[in-house]
Amino acid sequence: MTHKQLQSVMKFQLKYFNNSEVKITDDTIHREILSRQDGFGYANSKYIYRAVIRWTLIQNKQDDKAWPKHWIDLSVKELALKILTAE
Amino acid sequence: MNQKRNINICWIALCLILNFSAVAQEQDDTPLDISIKTILTDFQNEAISLGIDYARSLDSLFQTKDILLAQDKSLFQLTPGIHVQTGTEDAFSSIQLKLSGIFMTFKTTYVGNQVTPDLNKGFQTFPISLGIETNNRFNTLNTLAEAGWVPWFKKNPNGNMLNPFRTIRLGLFVQSGYKFNFVKDSLAITCPKDTLNLCDGEADESHEAPNSFLLRAKGSLKIDTQNLITVGNVGLGLSGAAHGWYDIKNNAWYYRAQAALRMYFSRQNNKYFDIAYQKGSGAPNFNAGSQFGMGLTVAF
């Protein structure tokens, strides 16, 4: 999976949780869209997003690596790069 | 005496916050929300209410692979968490420690030639949790297993979720467990049956008998408009939640309802000021009192 492909998947998934007029781009910060307060318990946008991106990586034969610190404060471009290049 | 103990509990909670916060800054993906409110209780006591939500993924706790089971059209992810509500005077109190997970079913699609869940077609989440719930006196302790259903709705073709579902969340749960009692009956805080609405906010008003099994059905409705309008640099929104419990074993109903006018101070919506009203404490005390207050919440 390339950076561009993962960025496309991330933007696609973020669009579902976007309840504002914010346009989703490679520079969108995850915290602007995702929250732990918009569901019940762990059925919330932040944890669901993380789960579906990890599912996507696993199903497309990528390593399921630990996510970076403070990933929610990273942009789509930054997080995709860190996930694919993590040790 | 009670006030001194409550203040001590607040200090302990603040120490835990600082500890969690320091750990969170070092290691984790911002798992901590803290809210501090000044409140007015049913007894017209001016009190401080402290709320802590702490959740972190297993990989950040143990630096190993998180528990994620990925099937063709479903997944399961497991996460531990802590929720604390406490305060001075007769503020509501509850402490919940849970190991929770979600089972999720969905349809799939291809984006950039990569298979991925298609959330736009709607999907289902089934939260499950195992844990304990108690109050800040630790005089009762419930062990509890919970399973539920939280649907997420389709989006319409132009990308906006169909109103009014865009900001409303619905959840249905079944809870079962065992209620332990750690104090003599003479020391327990109880409330006269004819003064249910004016009782101490810390009192256990549930019909669930100590040292007995629990069985409840729970329905929850939540609305959060997030940043609805912006006035100057401050965003305004509405937040509300209603939770109802049916005590199947004792044929009794409990509830918790809360509403807040929310003012956001950052674009990321992680710092906000609430003017809030809460009726009913929820589990484990199911106190029927009310609290009115205002305060700040920060998500780290």
mmCIF file of N, CA, C and O in Angstrom, chain B residues 62-124:
data_model
loop_
_atom_site.group_PDB
_atom_site.id
_atom_site.type_symbol
_atom_site.label_atom_id
_atom_site.label_comp_id
_atom_site.label_asym_id
_atom_site.label_seq_id
_atom_site.Cartn_x
_atom_site.Cartn_y
_atom_site.Cartn_z
ATOM 1 N N PHE B 62 0.750 -1.500 26.910
ATOM 2 C CA PHE B 62 1.727 -2.584 27.023
ATOM 3 C C PHE B 62 2.794 -2.550 25.933
ATOM 4 O O PHE B 62 3.684 -3.371 25.914
ATOM 5 N N GLN B 63 2.667 -1.586 25.014
ATOM 6 C CA GLN B 63 3.628 -1.478 23.905
ATOM 7 C C GLN B 63 3.692 -2.770 23.089
ATOM 8 O O GLN B 63 4.732 -3.162 22.598
ATOM 9 N N THR B 64 2.568 -3.446 23.017
ATOM 10 C CA THR B 64 2.495 -4.624 22.157
ATOM 11 C C THR B 64 1.309 -4.433 21.232
ATOM 12 O O THR B 64 0.644 -3.415 21.267
ATOM 13 N N LYS B 65 1.053 -5.427 20.391
ATOM 14 C CA LYS B 65 -0.047 -5.289 19.453
ATOM 15 C C LYS B 65 -1.391 -5.269 20.171
ATOM 16 O O LYS B 65 -1.643 -6.055 21.067
ATOM 17 N N ASP B 66 -2.226 -4.329 19.773
ATOM 18 C CA ASP B 66 -3.566 -4.220 20.304
ATOM 19 C C ASP B 66 -4.369 -5.467 19.922
ATOM 20 O O ASP B 66 -3.996 -6.197 19.013
ATOM 21 N N ILE B 67 -5.471 -5.659 20.665
ATOM 22 C CA ILE B 67 -6.330 -6.788 20.317
ATOM 23 C C ILE B 67 -7.307 -6.327 19.252
ATOM 24 O O ILE B 67 -8.238 -5.569 19.535
ATOM 25 N N LEU B 68 -7.057 -6.708 18.027
ATOM 26 C CA LEU B 68 -7.974 -6.389 16.927
ATOM 27 C C LEU B 68 -8.163 -7.657 16.116
ATOM 28 O O LEU B 68 -7.203 -8.189 15.557
ATOM 29 N N LEU B 69 -9.397 -8.115 16.060
ATOM 30 C CA LEU B 69 -9.718 -9.284 15.246
ATOM 31 C C LEU B 69 -10.420 -8.783 13.994
ATOM 32 O O LEU B 69 -11.470 -8.145 14.081
ATOM 33 N N ALA B 70 -9.824 -9.040 12.848
ATOM 34 C CA ALA B 70 -10.360 -8.546 11.587
ATOM 35 C C ALA B 70 -10.906 -9.696 10.756
ATOM 36 O O ALA B 70 -10.143 -10.552 10.303
ATOM 37 N N GLN B 71 -12.231 -9.736 10.590
ATOM 38 C CA GLN B 71 -12.875 -10.718 9.714
ATOM 39 C C GLN B 71 -13.247 -10.040 8.393
ATOM 40 O O GLN B 71 -13.030 -8.846 8.219
ATOM 41 N N ASP B 72 -13.864 -10.797 7.479
ATOM 42 C CA ASP B 72 -14.164 -10.254 6.154
ATOM 43 C C ASP B 72 -15.067 -9.020 6.199
ATOM 44 O O ASP B 72 -14.847 -8.049 5.489
ATOM 45 N N LYS B 73 -16.121 -9.085 7.027
ATOM 46 C CA LYS B 73 -17.086 -7.977 7.100
ATOM 47 C C LYS B 73 -17.313 -7.524 8.536
ATOM 48 O O LYS B 73 -18.382 -7.003 8.872
ATOM 49 N N SER B 74 -16.356 -7.740 9.376
ATOM 50 C CA SER B 74 -16.535 -7.370 10.780
ATOM 51 C C SER B 74 -15.179 -7.211 11.453
ATOM 52 O O SER B 74 -14.143 -7.628 10.908
ATOM 53 N N LEU B 75 -15.189 -6.608 12.631
ATOM 54 C CA LEU B 75 -13.967 -6.507 13.426
ATOM 55 C C LEU B 75 -14.337 -6.461 14.899
ATOM 56 O O LEU B 75 -15.482 -6.166 15.275
ATOM 57 N N PHE B 76 -13.342 -6.720 15.746
ATOM 58 C CA PHE B 76 -13.519 -6.618 17.194
ATOM 59 C C PHE B 76 -12.272 -5.976 17.771
ATOM 60 O O PHE B 76 -11.151 -6.401 17.493
ATOM 61 N N GLN B 77 -12.464 -4.908 18.551
ATOM 62 C CA GLN B 77 -11.328 -4.210 19.163
ATOM 63 C C GLN B 77 -11.586 -4.044 20.653
ATOM 64 O O GLN B 77 -12.695 -3.701 21.069
ATOM 65 N N LEU B 78 -10.568 -4.288 21.466
ATOM 66 C CA LEU B 78 -10.709 -4.295 22.922
ATOM 67 C C LEU B 78 -9.899 -3.159 23.542
ATOM 68 O O LEU B 78 -8.735 -2.959 23.189
ATOM 69 N N THR B 79 -10.493 -2.416 24.500
ATOM 70 C CA THR B 79 -9.850 -1.242 25.094
ATOM 71 C C THR B 79 -10.244 -1.093 26.567
ATOM 72 O O THR B 79 -11.426 -1.183 26.886
ATOM 73 N N PRO B 80 -9.304 -0.834 27.457
ATOM 74 C CA PRO B 80 -9.657 -0.558 28.853
ATOM 75 C C PRO B 80 -9.951 0.920 29.071
ATOM 76 O O PRO B 80 -9.464 1.768 28.326
ATOM 77 N N GLY B 81 -10.723 1.239 30.113
ATOM 78 C CA GLY B 81 -11.020 2.641 30.368
ATOM 79 C C GLY B 81 -11.520 2.890 31.773
ATOM 80 O O GLY B 81 -11.918 1.969 32.482
ATOM 81 N N ILE B 82 -11.479 4.169 32.186
ATOM 82 C CA ILE B 82 -11.916 4.571 33.516
ATOM 83 C C ILE B 82 -12.821 5.791 33.374
ATOM 84 O O ILE B 82 -12.510 6.711 32.612
ATOM 85 N N HIS B 83 -13.942 5.781 34.079
ATOM 86 C CA HIS B 83 -14.777 6.967 34.149
ATOM 87 C C HIS B 83 -15.007 7.282 35.616
ATOM 88 O O HIS B 83 -15.420 6.421 36.383
ATOM 89 N N VAL B 84 -14.731 8.523 36.022
ATOM 90 C CA VAL B 84 -14.912 8.937 37.414
ATOM 91 C C VAL B 84 -15.749 10.206 37.435
ATOM 92 O O VAL B 84 -15.475 11.155 36.709
ATOM 93 N N GLN B 85 -16.814 10.194 38.240
ATOM 94 C CA GLN B 85 -17.499 11.448 38.550
ATOM 95 C C GLN B 85 -17.552 11.561 40.061
ATOM 96 O O GLN B 85 -18.057 10.666 40.749
ATOM 97 N N THR B 86 -17.024 12.630 40.602
ATOM 98 C CA THR B 86 -17.013 12.805 42.053
ATOM 99 C C THR B 86 -17.118 14.285 42.365
ATOM 100 O O THR B 86 -17.317 15.100 41.466
ATOM 101 N N GLY B 87 -17.030 14.652 43.656
ATOM 102 C CA GLY B 87 -17.105 16.050 44.012
ATOM 103 C C GLY B 87 -17.243 16.243 45.494
ATOM 104 O O GLY B 87 -17.237 15.289 46.270
ATOM 105 N N THR B 88 -17.356 17.503 45.875
ATOM 106 C CA THR B 88 -17.505 17.827 47.294
ATOM 107 C C THR B 88 -18.989 17.843 47.664
ATOM 108 O O THR B 88 -19.858 17.692 46.806
ATOM 109 N N GLU B 89 -19.278 18.078 48.934
ATOM 110 C CA GLU B 89 -20.645 18.141 49.459
ATOM 111 C C GLU B 89 -21.422 16.902 49.010
ATOM 112 O O GLU B 89 -20.892 15.800 49.071
ATOM 113 N N ASP B 90 -22.671 17.101 48.533
ATOM 114 C CA ASP B 90 -23.454 15.935 48.122
ATOM 115 C C ASP B 90 -23.522 15.807 46.600
ATOM 116 O O ASP B 90 -24.543 15.443 46.027
ATOM 117 N N ALA B 91 -22.422 16.139 45.934
ATOM 118 C CA ALA B 91 -22.353 15.971 44.474
ATOM 119 C C ALA B 91 -22.487 14.489 44.114
ATOM 120 O O ALA B 91 -22.120 13.617 44.886
ATOM 121 N N PHE B 92 -23.031 14.227 42.924
ATOM 122 C CA PHE B 92 -23.144 12.845 42.459
ATOM 123 C C PHE B 92 -21.757 12.211 42.400
ATOM 124 O O PHE B 92 -20.758 12.875 42.114
ATOM 125 N N SER B 93 -21.724 10.900 42.629
ATOM 126 C CA SER B 93 -20.439 10.224 42.512
ATOM 127 C C SER B 93 -20.616 8.859 41.861
ATOM 128 O O SER B 93 -21.558 8.127 42.156
ATOM 129 N N SER B 94 -19.716 8.542 40.953
ATOM 130 C CA SER B 94 -19.669 7.198 40.379
ATOM 131 C C SER B 94 -18.278 6.961 39.826
ATOM 132 O O SER B 94 -17.623 7.873 39.331
ATOM 133 N N ILE B 95 -17.811 5.744 39.975
ATOM 134 C CA ILE B 95 -16.501 5.353 39.451
ATOM 135 C C ILE B 95 -16.696 4.060 38.664
ATOM 136 O O ILE B 95 -17.286 3.109 39.177
ATOM 137 N N GLN B 96 -16.262 4.055 37.430
ATOM 138 C CA GLN B 96 -16.427 2.866 36.592
ATOM 139 C C GLN B 96 -15.087 2.484 35.982
ATOM 140 O O GLN B 96 -14.421 3.317 35.367
ATOM 141 N N LEU B 97 -14.692 1.256 36.206
ATOM 142 C CA LEU B 97 -13.487 0.701 35.590
ATOM 143 C C LEU B 97 -13.933 -0.409 34.656
ATOM 144 O O LEU B 97 -14.598 -1.347 35.090
ATOM 145 N N LYS B 98 -13.568 -0.300 33.395
ATOM 146 C CA LYS B 98 -14.108 -1.254 32.423
ATOM 147 C C LYS B 98 -13.042 -1.718 31.442
ATOM 148 O O LYS B 98 -12.152 -0.946 31.072
ATOM 149 N N LEU B 99 -13.180 -2.954 31.037
ATOM 150 C CA LEU B 99 -12.466 -3.448 29.868
ATOM 151 C C LEU B 99 -13.527 -3.586 28.789
ATOM 152 O O LEU B 99 -14.437 -4.411 28.914
ATOM 153 N N SER B 100 -13.447 -2.729 27.810
ATOM 154 C CA SER B 100 -14.529 -2.642 26.835
ATOM 155 C C SER B 100 -14.039 -2.931 25.434
ATOM 156 O O SER B 100 -12.862 -2.764 25.119
ATOM 157 N N GLY B 101 -14.964 -3.326 24.606
ATOM 158 C CA GLY B 101 -14.634 -3.550 23.212
ATOM 159 C C GLY B 101 -15.834 -3.276 22.344
ATOM 160 O O GLY B 101 -16.950 -3.097 22.839
ATOM 161 N N ILE B 102 -15.575 -3.180 21.056
ATOM 162 C CA ILE B 102 -16.707 -3.103 20.130
ATOM 163 C C ILE B 102 -16.561 -4.197 19.082
ATOM 164 O O ILE B 102 -15.470 -4.466 18.585
ATOM 165 N N PHE B 103 -17.686 -4.830 18.822
ATOM 166 C CA PHE B 103 -17.801 -5.714 17.661
ATOM 167 C C PHE B 103 -18.542 -4.897 16.613
ATOM 168 O O PHE B 103 -19.523 -4.227 16.922
ATOM 169 N N MET B 104 -18.066 -4.940 15.403
ATOM 170 C CA MET B 104 -18.595 -4.036 14.386
ATOM 171 C C MET B 104 -18.827 -4.802 13.090
ATOM 172 O O MET B 104 -17.977 -5.593 12.673
ATOM 173 N N THR B 105 -19.985 -4.606 12.471
ATOM 174 C CA THR B 105 -20.265 -5.234 11.171
ATOM 175 C C THR B 105 -20.494 -4.137 10.135
ATOM 176 O O THR B 105 -21.045 -3.081 10.452
ATOM 177 N N PHE B 106 -20.099 -4.402 8.891
ATOM 178 C CA PHE B 106 -20.165 -3.368 7.852
ATOM 179 C C PHE B 106 -20.105 -4.009 6.476
ATOM 180 O O PHE B 106 -19.803 -5.200 6.344
ATOM 181 N N LYS B 107 -20.384 -3.189 5.452
ATOM 182 C CA LYS B 107 -20.157 -3.591 4.068
ATOM 183 C C LYS B 107 -18.789 -3.051 3.651
ATOM 184 O O LYS B 107 -18.247 -2.172 4.322
ATOM 185 N N THR B 108 -18.274 -3.564 2.558
ATOM 186 C CA THR B 108 -16.944 -3.103 2.136
ATOM 187 C C THR B 108 -16.994 -2.511 0.727
ATOM 188 O O THR B 108 -17.946 -2.726 -0.026
ATOM 189 N N THR B 109 -15.964 -1.766 0.401
ATOM 190 C CA THR B 109 -15.821 -1.198 -0.930
ATOM 191 C C THR B 109 -14.327 -1.099 -1.236
ATOM 192 O O THR B 109 -13.492 -1.486 -0.402
ATOM 193 N N TYR B 110 -13.999 -0.597 -2.419
ATOM 194 C CA TYR B 110 -12.591 -0.405 -2.773
ATOM 195 C C TYR B 110 -12.301 1.082 -2.952
ATOM 196 O O TYR B 110 -13.027 1.789 -3.637
ATOM 197 N N VAL B 111 -11.255 1.553 -2.291
ATOM 198 C CA VAL B 111 -10.791 2.939 -2.440
ATOM 199 C C VAL B 111 -9.310 2.865 -2.792
ATOM 200 O O VAL B 111 -8.522 2.297 -2.028
ATOM 201 N N GLY B 112 -8.952 3.401 -3.940
ATOM 202 C CA GLY B 112 -7.555 3.302 -4.380
ATOM 203 C C GLY B 112 -7.101 1.861 -4.486
ATOM 204 O O GLY B 112 -5.971 1.533 -4.114
ATOM 205 N N ASN B 113 -7.985 0.985 -4.960
ATOM 206 C CA ASN B 113 -7.710 -0.456 -5.124
ATOM 207 C C ASN B 113 -7.467 -1.178 -3.796
ATOM 208 O O ASN B 113 -6.959 -2.291 -3.786
ATOM 209 N N GLN B 114 -7.828 -0.545 -2.690
ATOM 210 C CA GLN B 114 -7.674 -1.170 -1.371
ATOM 211 C C GLN B 114 -9.059 -1.446 -0.787
ATOM 212 O O GLN B 114 -9.907 -0.547 -0.758
ATOM 213 N N VAL B 115 -9.263 -2.670 -0.304
ATOM 214 C CA VAL B 115 -10.550 -2.985 0.315
ATOM 215 C C VAL B 115 -10.625 -2.297 1.673
ATOM 216 O O VAL B 115 -9.649 -2.264 2.438
ATOM 217 N N THR B 116 -11.802 -1.698 1.953
ATOM 218 C CA THR B 116 -11.973 -0.947 3.205
ATOM 219 C C THR B 116 -13.457 -0.938 3.578
ATOM 220 O O THR B 116 -14.319 -1.065 2.698
ATOM 221 N N PRO B 117 -13.794 -0.794 4.849
ATOM 222 C CA PRO B 117 -15.215 -0.711 5.236
ATOM 223 C C PRO B 117 -15.897 0.479 4.577
ATOM 224 O O PRO B 117 -15.320 1.561 4.483
ATOM 225 N N ASP B 118 -17.136 0.270 4.119
ATOM 226 C CA ASP B 118 -17.905 1.357 3.517
ATOM 227 C C ASP B 118 -18.912 1.865 4.545
ATOM 228 O O ASP B 118 -20.065 1.439 4.586
ATOM 229 N N LEU B 119 -18.458 2.791 5.381
ATOM 230 C CA LEU B 119 -19.301 3.292 6.465
ATOM 231 C C LEU B 119 -20.489 4.078 5.940
ATOM 232 O O LEU B 119 -21.519 4.176 6.602
ATOM 233 N N ASN B 120 -20.354 4.645 4.724
ATOM 234 C CA ASN B 120 -21.438 5.455 4.180
ATOM 235 C C ASN B 120 -22.717 4.654 3.956
ATOM 236 O O ASN B 120 -23.798 5.223 3.825
ATOM 237 N N LYS B 121 -22.605 3.346 3.882
ATOM 238 C CA LYS B 121 -23.790 2.503 3.704
ATOM 239 C C LYS B 121 -24.424 2.142 5.048
ATOM 240 O O LYS B 121 -25.351 1.346 5.094
ATOM 241 N N GLY B 122 -23.905 2.718 6.127
ATOM 242 C CA GLY B 122 -24.418 2.396 7.460
ATOM 243 C C GLY B 122 -23.693 1.191 8.022
ATOM 244 O O GLY B 122 -23.221 0.331 7.264
ATOM 245 N N PHE B 123 -23.581 1.135 9.329
ATOM 246 C CA PHE B 123 -22.927 -0.008 9.961
ATOM 247 C C PHE B 123 -23.436 -0.151 11.392
ATOM 248 O O PHE B 123 -24.109 0.746 11.919
ATOM 249 N N GLN B 124 -23.141 -1.276 11.980
ATOM 250 C CA GLN B 124 -23.641 -1.576 13.318
ATOM 251 C C GLN B 124 -22.449 -1.761 14.263
ATOM 252 O O GLN B 124 -21.463 -2.401 13.886
#
